[in-house]
Amino acid sequence: ESANSLSIAAAVAMLLLFQLLFGLFAVSAIKTILTAPGEIPSWLRSDGKSDLHSYSNLLQCMERKRDGSPRFCRKTGAYKPDRTHFCHEVRRCVLQFQHFSTPLNSAIGFHNYKFYLLTSFYAVLCCTWVLAATLPEVIAAWPPLSAVPAPSEATGASPAALALGRFHTVVVDGMLRRDTSAQWVVDAAILATLVLAAIALVPLTLTLVLHLCLIARGRTYHEWRAMRNGRRRPGRSIFDYGLLNNYALPLGVYPLLWCVPSRTGVDGNGIFYPEQERVQ
């Protein structure tokens, strides 16, 4: 009885863990969608480029055109602060623009970047949990060893042929017989869940790892793509402030709150960026 109670408690704990992870994923995704990524404020908008005296922050900007002139958006006419770029999907400039997320139907910028990272992070954890929970069941049930002869009972057959024969016996024959127990339906649902989780885990993990590596080097996804396309010179980023400071920029200055879907501790406004020498 004690062993049974322990297994039940472990199962409940695992279920609560998944509910927690999925809840954090849902909150992060909703905040990513509902939080505006950040756009150029009205005091930086101008109808003419000759009004340069109104932009007192030009002396602080580090990004300029190749001829040394300040950056103005050709589509909106607004002055573009550092790391601000035009997003074609939302038709406006986005502060610290990363990219447009098609699954979330939202532009990713300065104000919702942390929520986007947490969405990817908790999605990876949820998929990993599903794989860990379903893989033992799939291994035990596909094919059920009690429904087919043991490998040692077959003679003259390769392991691949035995595996194919077991799959045909359990799945195909089970479907043709329309087994009244419908156990094959349950097994198929578990297998489909595992396959979908594995398919989703691969791009989610690659996306998360890519963004974490870019943050460590002080780059945005848009800057990385521009560098790969030859529109930006390679080398150290002018916004590389060191590993810890690079992560503190989008996640906040409190490491204990990095995994919490809240922007508490996130400094800056997506317009001004300090020089590397002025960051300790």
PDB file of N, CA and C in Angstrom, residues 85-179:
ATOM      1  N   HIS A  85      14.039  49.045 -36.456  1.00  0.00           N
ATOM      2  CA  HIS A  85      13.905  48.710 -37.871  1.00  0.00           C
ATOM      3  C   HIS A  85      12.432  48.602 -38.241  1.00  0.00           C
ATOM      4  N   PHE A  86      12.187  48.725 -39.522  1.00  0.00           N
ATOM      5  CA  PHE A  86      10.820  48.678 -40.023  1.00  0.00           C
ATOM      6  C   PHE A  86      10.375  47.230 -40.174  1.00  0.00           C
ATOM      7  N   CYS A  87       9.175  46.920 -39.651  1.00  0.00           N
ATOM      8  CA  CYS A  87       8.594  45.579 -39.773  1.00  0.00           C
ATOM      9  C   CYS A  87       7.529  45.629 -40.860  1.00  0.00           C
ATOM     10  N   HIS A  88       7.707  44.852 -41.899  1.00  0.00           N
ATOM     11  CA  HIS A  88       6.783  44.897 -43.035  1.00  0.00           C
ATOM     12  C   HIS A  88       5.411  44.332 -42.668  1.00  0.00           C
ATOM     13  N   GLU A  89       5.362  43.397 -41.736  1.00  0.00           N
ATOM     14  CA  GLU A  89       4.079  42.778 -41.392  1.00  0.00           C
ATOM     15  C   GLU A  89       3.165  43.739 -40.638  1.00  0.00           C
ATOM     16  N   VAL A  90       3.717  44.521 -39.730  1.00  0.00           N
ATOM     17  CA  VAL A  90       2.895  45.457 -38.951  1.00  0.00           C
ATOM     18  C   VAL A  90       2.949  46.865 -39.517  1.00  0.00           C
ATOM     19  N   ARG A  91       3.787  47.089 -40.533  1.00  0.00           N
ATOM     20  CA  ARG A  91       3.858  48.367 -41.249  1.00  0.00           C
ATOM     21  C   ARG A  91       4.273  49.528 -40.348  1.00  0.00           C
ATOM     22  N   ARG A  92       5.200  49.304 -39.454  1.00  0.00           N
ATOM     23  CA  ARG A  92       5.732  50.388 -38.633  1.00  0.00           C
ATOM     24  C   ARG A  92       7.105  49.972 -38.100  1.00  0.00           C
ATOM     25  N   CYS A  93       7.834  50.950 -37.590  1.00  0.00           N
ATOM     26  CA  CYS A  93       9.149  50.683 -37.007  1.00  0.00           C
ATOM     27  C   CYS A  93       8.983  50.127 -35.596  1.00  0.00           C
ATOM     28  N   VAL A  94       9.818  49.159 -35.262  1.00  0.00           N
ATOM     29  CA  VAL A  94       9.754  48.479 -33.972  1.00  0.00           C
ATOM     30  C   VAL A  94      11.076  48.677 -33.243  1.00  0.00           C
ATOM     31  N   LEU A  95      10.993  49.082 -31.973  1.00  0.00           N
ATOM     32  CA  LEU A  95      12.189  49.277 -31.160  1.00  0.00           C
ATOM     33  C   LEU A  95      12.858  47.935 -30.879  1.00  0.00           C
ATOM     34  N   GLN A  96      14.178  47.892 -31.040  1.00  0.00           N
ATOM     35  CA  GLN A  96      14.976  46.680 -30.856  1.00  0.00           C
ATOM     36  C   GLN A  96      14.296  45.510 -31.572  1.00  0.00           C
ATOM     37  N   PHE A  97      14.060  45.688 -32.843  1.00  0.00           N
ATOM     38  CA  PHE A  97      13.312  44.714 -33.631  1.00  0.00           C
ATOM     39  C   PHE A  97      14.066  43.398 -33.740  1.00  0.00           C
ATOM     40  N   GLN A  98      13.358  42.306 -33.464  1.00  0.00           N
ATOM     41  CA  GLN A  98      13.908  40.965 -33.618  1.00  0.00           C
ATOM     42  C   GLN A  98      13.420  40.337 -34.924  1.00  0.00           C
ATOM     43  N   HIS A  99      12.141  40.054 -34.986  1.00  0.00           N
ATOM     44  CA  HIS A  99      11.517  39.474 -36.170  1.00  0.00           C
ATOM     45  C   HIS A  99      10.014  39.449 -35.959  1.00  0.00           C
ATOM     46  N   PHE A 100       9.292  39.007 -36.954  1.00  0.00           N
ATOM     47  CA  PHE A 100       7.845  38.834 -36.835  1.00  0.00           C
ATOM     48  C   PHE A 100       7.566  37.359 -36.617  1.00  0.00           C
ATOM     49  N   SER A 101       6.875  37.038 -35.511  1.00  0.00           N
ATOM     50  CA  SER A 101       6.557  35.657 -35.178  1.00  0.00           C
ATOM     51  C   SER A 101       5.237  35.275 -35.824  1.00  0.00           C
ATOM     52  N   THR A 102       5.287  34.392 -36.805  1.00  0.00           N
ATOM     53  CA  THR A 102       4.067  33.950 -37.482  1.00  0.00           C
ATOM     54  C   THR A 102       3.161  33.132 -36.571  1.00  0.00           C
ATOM     55  N   PRO A 103       3.670  32.185 -35.764  1.00  0.00           N
ATOM     56  CA  PRO A 103       2.763  31.443 -34.871  1.00  0.00           C
ATOM     57  C   PRO A 103       2.026  32.336 -33.886  1.00  0.00           C
ATOM     58  N   LEU A 104       2.669  33.380 -33.396  1.00  0.00           N
ATOM     59  CA  LEU A 104       2.031  34.283 -32.443  1.00  0.00           C
ATOM     60  C   LEU A 104       1.403  35.495 -33.116  1.00  0.00           C
ATOM     61  N   ASN A 105       1.651  35.657 -34.414  1.00  0.00           N
ATOM     62  CA  ASN A 105       1.099  36.784 -35.184  1.00  0.00           C
ATOM     63  C   ASN A 105       1.423  38.114 -34.506  1.00  0.00           C
ATOM     64  N   SER A 106       2.680  38.273 -34.146  1.00  0.00           N
ATOM     65  CA  SER A 106       3.092  39.472 -33.429  1.00  0.00           C
ATOM     66  C   SER A 106       4.539  39.796 -33.768  1.00  0.00           C
ATOM     67  N   ALA A 107       4.816  41.086 -33.869  1.00  0.00           N
ATOM     68  CA  ALA A 107       6.201  41.532 -34.017  1.00  0.00           C
ATOM     69  C   ALA A 107       6.896  41.439 -32.666  1.00  0.00           C
ATOM     70  N   ILE A 108       8.143  41.030 -32.673  1.00  0.00           N
ATOM     71  CA  ILE A 108       8.914  40.871 -31.438  1.00  0.00           C
ATOM     72  C   ILE A 108       9.899  42.025 -31.341  1.00  0.00           C
ATOM     73  N   GLY A 109       9.760  42.813 -30.275  1.00  0.00           N
ATOM     74  CA  GLY A 109      10.621  43.965 -30.074  1.00  0.00           C
ATOM     75  C   GLY A 109      11.032  44.106 -28.622  1.00  0.00           C
ATOM     76  N   PHE A 110      11.396  45.321 -28.257  1.00  0.00           N
ATOM     77  CA  PHE A 110      11.977  45.558 -26.934  1.00  0.00           C
ATOM     78  C   PHE A 110      11.033  45.175 -25.796  1.00  0.00           C
ATOM     79  N   HIS A 111       9.763  45.526 -25.900  1.00  0.00           N
ATOM     80  CA  HIS A 111       8.851  45.364 -24.766  1.00  0.00           C
ATOM     81  C   HIS A 111       8.285  43.948 -24.613  1.00  0.00           C
ATOM     82  N   ASN A 112       8.275  43.137 -25.650  1.00  0.00           N
ATOM     83  CA  ASN A 112       7.715  41.784 -25.511  1.00  0.00           C
ATOM     84  C   ASN A 112       8.736  40.692 -25.803  1.00  0.00           C
ATOM     85  N   TYR A 113      10.022  41.074 -25.895  1.00  0.00           N
ATOM     86  CA  TYR A 113      11.045  40.064 -26.207  1.00  0.00           C
ATOM     87  C   TYR A 113      11.196  39.049 -25.080  1.00  0.00           C
ATOM     88  N   LYS A 114      11.153  39.504 -23.834  1.00  0.00           N
ATOM     89  CA  LYS A 114      11.269  38.566 -22.721  1.00  0.00           C
ATOM     90  C   LYS A 114      10.120  37.576 -22.727  1.00  0.00           C
ATOM     91  N   PHE A 115       8.912  38.024 -22.996  1.00  0.00           N
ATOM     92  CA  PHE A 115       7.767  37.119 -23.038  1.00  0.00           C
ATOM     93  C   PHE A 115       7.912  36.104 -24.170  1.00  0.00           C
ATOM     94  N   TYR A 116       8.483  36.539 -25.281  1.00  0.00           N
ATOM     95  CA  TYR A 116       8.710  35.609 -26.394  1.00  0.00           C
ATOM     96  C   TYR A 116       9.733  34.535 -26.012  1.00  0.00           C
ATOM     97  N   LEU A 117      10.806  34.953 -25.355  1.00  0.00           N
ATOM     98  CA  LEU A 117      11.807  33.976 -24.912  1.00  0.00           C
ATOM     99  C   LEU A 117      11.211  32.976 -23.935  1.00  0.00           C
ATOM    100  N   LEU A 118      10.396  33.464 -22.999  1.00  0.00           N
ATOM    101  CA  LEU A 118       9.771  32.562 -22.028  1.00  0.00           C
ATOM    102  C   LEU A 118       8.755  31.651 -22.692  1.00  0.00           C
ATOM    103  N   THR A 119       8.081  32.139 -23.723  1.00  0.00           N
ATOM    104  CA  THR A 119       7.153  31.276 -24.460  1.00  0.00           C
ATOM    105  C   THR A 119       7.895  30.103 -25.082  1.00  0.00           C
ATOM    106  N   SER A 120       9.018  30.377 -25.712  1.00  0.00           N
ATOM    107  CA  SER A 120       9.830  29.304 -26.296  1.00  0.00           C
ATOM    108  C   SER A 120      10.389  28.386 -25.216  1.00  0.00           C
ATOM    109  N   PHE A 121      10.833  28.974 -24.112  1.00  0.00           N
ATOM    110  CA  PHE A 121      11.432  28.187 -23.033  1.00  0.00           C
ATOM    111  C   PHE A 121      10.429  27.214 -22.425  1.00  0.00           C
ATOM    112  N   TYR A 122       9.253  27.703 -22.084  1.00  0.00           N
ATOM    113  CA  TYR A 122       8.260  26.825 -21.453  1.00  0.00           C
ATOM    114  C   TYR A 122       7.641  25.868 -22.459  1.00  0.00           C
ATOM    115  N   ALA A 123       7.599  26.237 -23.729  1.00  0.00           N
ATOM    116  CA  ALA A 123       7.136  25.293 -24.747  1.00  0.00           C
ATOM    117  C   ALA A 123       8.109  24.120 -24.858  1.00  0.00           C
ATOM    118  N   VAL A 124       9.404  24.396 -24.790  1.00  0.00           N
ATOM    119  CA  VAL A 124      10.401  23.329 -24.808  1.00  0.00           C
ATOM    120  C   VAL A 124      10.240  22.418 -23.595  1.00  0.00           C
ATOM    121  N   LEU A 125      10.022  23.006 -22.417  1.00  0.00           N
ATOM    122  CA  LEU A 125       9.847  22.196 -21.218  1.00  0.00           C
ATOM    123  C   LEU A 125       8.578  21.351 -21.292  1.00  0.00           C
ATOM    124  N   CYS A 126       7.504  21.901 -21.825  1.00  0.00           N
ATOM    125  CA  CYS A 126       6.255  21.136 -21.952  1.00  0.00           C
ATOM    126  C   CYS A 126       6.439  19.963 -22.911  1.00  0.00           C
ATOM    127  N   CYS A 127       7.086  20.199 -24.046  1.00  0.00           N
ATOM    128  CA  CYS A 127       7.320  19.108 -24.989  1.00  0.00           C
ATOM    129  C   CYS A 127       8.239  18.052 -24.397  1.00  0.00           C
ATOM    130  N   THR A 128       9.242  18.482 -23.655  1.00  0.00           N
ATOM    131  CA  THR A 128      10.132  17.524 -22.999  1.00  0.00           C
ATOM    132  C   THR A 128       9.378  16.688 -21.977  1.00  0.00           C
ATOM    133  N   TRP A 129       8.480  17.322 -21.232  1.00  0.00           N
ATOM    134  CA  TRP A 129       7.672  16.592 -20.255  1.00  0.00           C
ATOM    135  C   TRP A 129       6.796  15.557 -20.953  1.00  0.00           C
ATOM    136  N   VAL A 130       6.177  15.925 -22.061  1.00  0.00           N
ATOM    137  CA  VAL A 130       5.321  14.994 -22.799  1.00  0.00           C
ATOM    138  C   VAL A 130       6.137  13.812 -23.307  1.00  0.00           C
ATOM    139  N   LEU A 131       7.334  14.069 -23.820  1.00  0.00           N
ATOM    140  CA  LEU A 131       8.188  12.982 -24.288  1.00  0.00           C
ATOM    141  C   LEU A 131       8.575  12.049 -23.147  1.00  0.00           C
ATOM    142  N   ALA A 132       8.952  12.628 -22.010  1.00  0.00           N
ATOM    143  CA  ALA A 132       9.353  11.804 -20.864  1.00  0.00           C
ATOM    144  C   ALA A 132       8.193  10.985 -20.325  1.00  0.00           C
ATOM    145  N   ALA A 133       6.964  11.507 -20.426  1.00  0.00           N
ATOM    146  CA  ALA A 133       5.811  10.808 -19.886  1.00  0.00           C
ATOM    147  C   ALA A 133       5.273   9.739 -20.826  1.00  0.00           C
ATOM    148  N   THR A 134       5.391   9.957 -22.130  1.00  0.00           N
ATOM    149  CA  THR A 134       4.791   9.026 -23.091  1.00  0.00           C
ATOM    150  C   THR A 134       5.766   8.004 -23.651  1.00  0.00           C
ATOM    151  N   LEU A 135       7.062   8.328 -23.651  1.00  0.00           N
ATOM    152  CA  LEU A 135       8.025   7.411 -24.247  1.00  0.00           C
ATOM    153  C   LEU A 135       8.041   6.040 -23.579  1.00  0.00           C
ATOM    154  N   PRO A 136       8.067   5.933 -22.238  1.00  0.00           N
ATOM    155  CA  PRO A 136       8.016   4.587 -21.638  1.00  0.00           C
ATOM    156  C   PRO A 136       6.753   3.826 -22.009  1.00  0.00           C
ATOM    157  N   GLU A 137       5.621   4.528 -22.096  1.00  0.00           N
ATOM    158  CA  GLU A 137       4.373   3.862 -22.458  1.00  0.00           C
ATOM    159  C   GLU A 137       4.413   3.360 -23.895  1.00  0.00           C
ATOM    160  N   VAL A 138       4.991   4.165 -24.783  1.00  0.00           N
ATOM    161  CA  VAL A 138       5.090   3.752 -26.183  1.00  0.00           C
ATOM    162  C   VAL A 138       6.018   2.558 -26.329  1.00  0.00           C
ATOM    163  N   ILE A 139       7.133   2.586 -25.610  1.00  0.00           N
ATOM    164  CA  ILE A 139       8.077   1.468 -25.678  1.00  0.00           C
ATOM    165  C   ILE A 139       7.430   0.186 -25.184  1.00  0.00           C
ATOM    166  N   ALA A 140       6.606   0.299 -24.148  1.00  0.00           N
ATOM    167  CA  ALA A 140       5.972  -0.886 -23.579  1.00  0.00           C
ATOM    168  C   ALA A 140       4.790  -1.374 -24.406  1.00  0.00           C
ATOM    169  N   ALA A 141       4.112  -0.485 -25.099  1.00  0.00           N
ATOM    170  CA  ALA A 141       2.876  -0.855 -25.788  1.00  0.00           C
ATOM    171  C   ALA A 141       3.029  -1.028 -27.288  1.00  0.00           C
ATOM    172  N   TRP A 142       4.132  -0.545 -27.873  1.00  0.00           N
ATOM    173  CA  TRP A 142       4.281  -0.643 -29.329  1.00  0.00           C
ATOM    174  C   TRP A 142       5.522  -1.432 -29.690  1.00  0.00           C
ATOM    175  N   PRO A 143       5.373  -2.690 -30.092  1.00  0.00           N
ATOM    176  CA  PRO A 143       4.136  -3.462 -30.018  1.00  0.00           C
ATOM    177  C   PRO A 143       3.994  -4.123 -28.658  1.00  0.00           C
ATOM    178  N   PRO A 144       2.794  -4.412 -28.192  1.00  0.00           N
ATOM    179  CA  PRO A 144       2.624  -5.148 -26.929  1.00  0.00           C
ATOM    180  C   PRO A 144       3.234  -6.539 -27.055  1.00  0.00           C
ATOM    181  N   LEU A 145       4.148  -6.841 -26.188  1.00  0.00           N
ATOM    182  CA  LEU A 145       4.871  -8.110 -26.309  1.00  0.00           C
ATOM    183  C   LEU A 145       3.962  -9.307 -26.081  1.00  0.00           C
ATOM    184  N   SER A 146       2.863  -9.071 -25.356  1.00  0.00           N
ATOM    185  CA  SER A 146       1.965 -10.191 -25.098  1.00  0.00           C
ATOM    186  C   SER A 146       1.133 -10.551 -26.310  1.00  0.00           C
ATOM    187  N   ALA A 147       1.056  -9.682 -27.313  1.00  0.00           N
ATOM    188  CA  ALA A 147       0.192  -9.936 -28.461  1.00  0.00           C
ATOM    189  C   ALA A 147       0.946 -10.566 -29.624  1.00  0.00           C
ATOM    190  N   VAL A 148       2.269 -10.666 -29.523  1.00  0.00           N
ATOM    191  CA  VAL A 148       3.060 -11.203 -30.632  1.00  0.00           C
ATOM    192  C   VAL A 148       4.071 -12.182 -30.083  1.00  0.00           C
ATOM    193  N   PRO A 149       4.560 -13.066 -30.916  1.00  0.00           N
ATOM    194  CA  PRO A 149       5.580 -14.002 -30.446  1.00  0.00           C
ATOM    195  C   PRO A 149       6.855 -13.282 -30.062  1.00  0.00           C
ATOM    196  N   ALA A 150       7.547 -13.837 -29.115  1.00  0.00           N
ATOM    197  CA  ALA A 150       8.823 -13.274 -28.691  1.00  0.00           C
ATOM    198  C   ALA A 150       9.834 -13.417 -29.816  1.00  0.00           C
ATOM    199  N   PRO A 151      10.856 -12.563 -29.869  1.00  0.00           N
ATOM    200  CA  PRO A 151      11.843 -12.637 -30.948  1.00  0.00           C
ATOM    201  C   PRO A 151      12.519 -13.985 -31.036  1.00  0.00           C
ATOM    202  N   SER A 152      12.713 -14.624 -29.909  1.00  0.00           N
ATOM    203  CA  SER A 152      13.406 -15.903 -29.926  1.00  0.00           C
ATOM    204  C   SER A 152      12.564 -16.998 -30.553  1.00  0.00           C
ATOM    205  N   GLU A 153      11.253 -16.795 -30.658  1.00  0.00           N
ATOM    206  CA  GLU A 153      10.384 -17.805 -31.232  1.00  0.00           C
ATOM    207  C   GLU A 153      10.405 -17.779 -32.763  1.00  0.00           C
ATOM    208  N   ALA A 154      10.861 -16.703 -33.304  1.00  0.00           N
ATOM    209  CA  ALA A 154      10.942 -16.595 -34.763  1.00  0.00           C
ATOM    210  C   ALA A 154      12.333 -17.023 -35.206  1.00  0.00           C
ATOM    211  N   THR A 155      12.366 -17.769 -36.282  1.00  0.00           N
ATOM    212  CA  THR A 155      13.653 -18.251 -36.791  1.00  0.00           C
ATOM    213  C   THR A 155      13.834 -17.755 -38.211  1.00  0.00           C
ATOM    214  N   GLY A 156      15.070 -17.424 -38.524  1.00  0.00           N
ATOM    215  CA  GLY A 156      15.378 -17.006 -39.874  1.00  0.00           C
ATOM    216  C   GLY A 156      14.879 -15.629 -40.257  1.00  0.00           C
ATOM    217  N   ALA A 157      14.584 -14.778 -39.289  1.00  0.00           N
ATOM    218  CA  ALA A 157      14.079 -13.434 -39.583  1.00  0.00           C
ATOM    219  C   ALA A 157      15.005 -12.404 -38.949  1.00  0.00           C
ATOM    220  N   SER A 158      15.211 -11.321 -39.682  1.00  0.00           N
ATOM    221  CA  SER A 158      16.061 -10.246 -39.175  1.00  0.00           C
ATOM    222  C   SER A 158      15.296  -9.408 -38.152  1.00  0.00           C
ATOM    223  N   PRO A 159      16.004  -8.647 -37.310  1.00  0.00           N
ATOM    224  CA  PRO A 159      15.311  -7.762 -36.355  1.00  0.00           C
ATOM    225  C   PRO A 159      14.373  -6.780 -37.027  1.00  0.00           C
ATOM    226  N   ALA A 160      14.762  -6.267 -38.205  1.00  0.00           N
ATOM    227  CA  ALA A 160      13.883  -5.328 -38.905  1.00  0.00           C
ATOM    228  C   ALA A 160      12.596  -6.012 -39.349  1.00  0.00           C
ATOM    229  N   ALA A 161      12.718  -7.253 -39.836  1.00  0.00           N
ATOM    230  CA  ALA A 161      11.524  -7.988 -40.257  1.00  0.00           C
ATOM    231  C   ALA A 161      10.629  -8.306 -39.075  1.00  0.00           C
ATOM    232  N   LEU A 162      11.225  -8.659 -37.941  1.00  0.00           N
ATOM    233  CA  LEU A 162      10.433  -8.928 -36.743  1.00  0.00           C
ATOM    234  C   LEU A 162       9.693  -7.676 -36.293  1.00  0.00           C
ATOM    235  N   ALA A 163      10.374  -6.514 -36.297  1.00  0.00           N
ATOM    236  CA  ALA A 163       9.722  -5.275 -35.876  1.00  0.00           C
ATOM    237  C   ALA A 163       8.573  -4.922 -36.815  1.00  0.00           C
ATOM    238  N   LEU A 164       8.788  -5.099 -38.137  1.00  0.00           N
ATOM    239  CA  LEU A 164       7.725  -4.816 -39.092  1.00  0.00           C
ATOM    240  C   LEU A 164       6.553  -5.768 -38.916  1.00  0.00           C
ATOM    241  N   GLY A 165       6.856  -7.027 -38.637  1.00  0.00           N
ATOM    242  CA  GLY A 165       5.785  -7.985 -38.415  1.00  0.00           C
ATOM    243  C   GLY A 165       4.981  -7.662 -37.174  1.00  0.00           C
ATOM    244  N   ARG A 166       5.635  -7.252 -36.119  1.00  0.00           N
ATOM    245  CA  ARG A 166       4.925  -6.875 -34.901  1.00  0.00           C
ATOM    246  C   ARG A 166       4.028  -5.662 -35.145  1.00  0.00           C
ATOM    247  N   PHE A 167       4.566  -4.675 -35.875  1.00  0.00           N
ATOM    248  CA  PHE A 167       3.756  -3.482 -36.172  1.00  0.00           C
ATOM    249  C   PHE A 167       2.518  -3.867 -36.977  1.00  0.00           C
ATOM    250  N   HIS A 168       2.677  -4.735 -37.956  1.00  0.00           N
ATOM    251  CA  HIS A 168       1.542  -5.132 -38.783  1.00  0.00           C
ATOM    252  C   HIS A 168       0.524  -5.902 -37.958  1.00  0.00           C
ATOM    253  N   THR A 169       1.005  -6.788 -37.085  1.00  0.00           N
ATOM    254  CA  THR A 169       0.083  -7.583 -36.271  1.00  0.00           C
ATOM    255  C   THR A 169      -0.726  -6.721 -35.322  1.00  0.00           C
ATOM    256  N   VAL A 170      -0.043  -5.789 -34.665  1.00  0.00           N
ATOM    257  CA  VAL A 170      -0.709  -4.992 -33.642  1.00  0.00           C
ATOM    258  C   VAL A 170      -1.595  -3.915 -34.246  1.00  0.00           C
ATOM    259  N   VAL A 171      -1.056  -3.163 -35.226  1.00  0.00           N
ATOM    260  CA  VAL A 171      -1.772  -1.997 -35.750  1.00  0.00           C
ATOM    261  C   VAL A 171      -2.744  -2.387 -36.860  1.00  0.00           C
ATOM    262  N   VAL A 172      -2.220  -2.970 -37.935  1.00  0.00           N
ATOM    263  CA  VAL A 172      -3.050  -3.237 -39.099  1.00  0.00           C
ATOM    264  C   VAL A 172      -4.107  -4.285 -38.794  1.00  0.00           C
ATOM    265  N   ASP A 173      -3.669  -5.433 -38.241  1.00  0.00           N
ATOM    266  CA  ASP A 173      -4.645  -6.474 -37.931  1.00  0.00           C
ATOM    267  C   ASP A 173      -5.633  -6.011 -36.874  1.00  0.00           C
ATOM    268  N   GLY A 174      -5.151  -5.224 -35.906  1.00  0.00           N
ATOM    269  CA  GLY A 174      -6.061  -4.716 -34.875  1.00  0.00           C
ATOM    270  C   GLY A 174      -7.131  -3.813 -35.459  1.00  0.00           C
ATOM    271  N   MET A 175      -6.757  -2.993 -36.443  1.00  0.00           N
ATOM    272  CA  MET A 175      -7.736  -2.111 -37.068  1.00  0.00           C
ATOM    273  C   MET A 175      -8.718  -2.900 -37.928  1.00  0.00           C
ATOM    274  N   LEU A 176      -8.222  -3.929 -38.628  1.00  0.00           N
ATOM    275  CA  LEU A 176      -9.120  -4.713 -39.471  1.00  0.00           C
ATOM    276  C   LEU A 176     -10.105  -5.518 -38.631  1.00  0.00           C
ATOM    277  N   ARG A 177      -9.646  -6.023 -37.489  1.00  0.00           N
ATOM    278  CA  ARG A 177     -10.547  -6.799 -36.622  1.00  0.00           C
ATOM    279  C   ARG A 177     -11.493  -5.906 -35.851  1.00  0.00           C
ATOM    280  N   ARG A 178     -11.174  -4.569 -35.809  1.00  0.00           N
ATOM    281  CA  ARG A 178     -11.978  -3.634 -35.022  1.00  0.00           C
ATOM    282  C   ARG A 178     -12.138  -4.165 -33.590  1.00  0.00           C
ATOM    283  N   ASP A 179     -11.003  -4.300 -32.950  1.00  0.00           N
ATOM    284  CA  ASP A 179     -10.941  -4.836 -31.591  1.00  0.00           C
ATOM    285  C   ASP A 179     -11.905  -4.081 -30.689  1.00  0.00           C
TER     286      ASP A 179
END
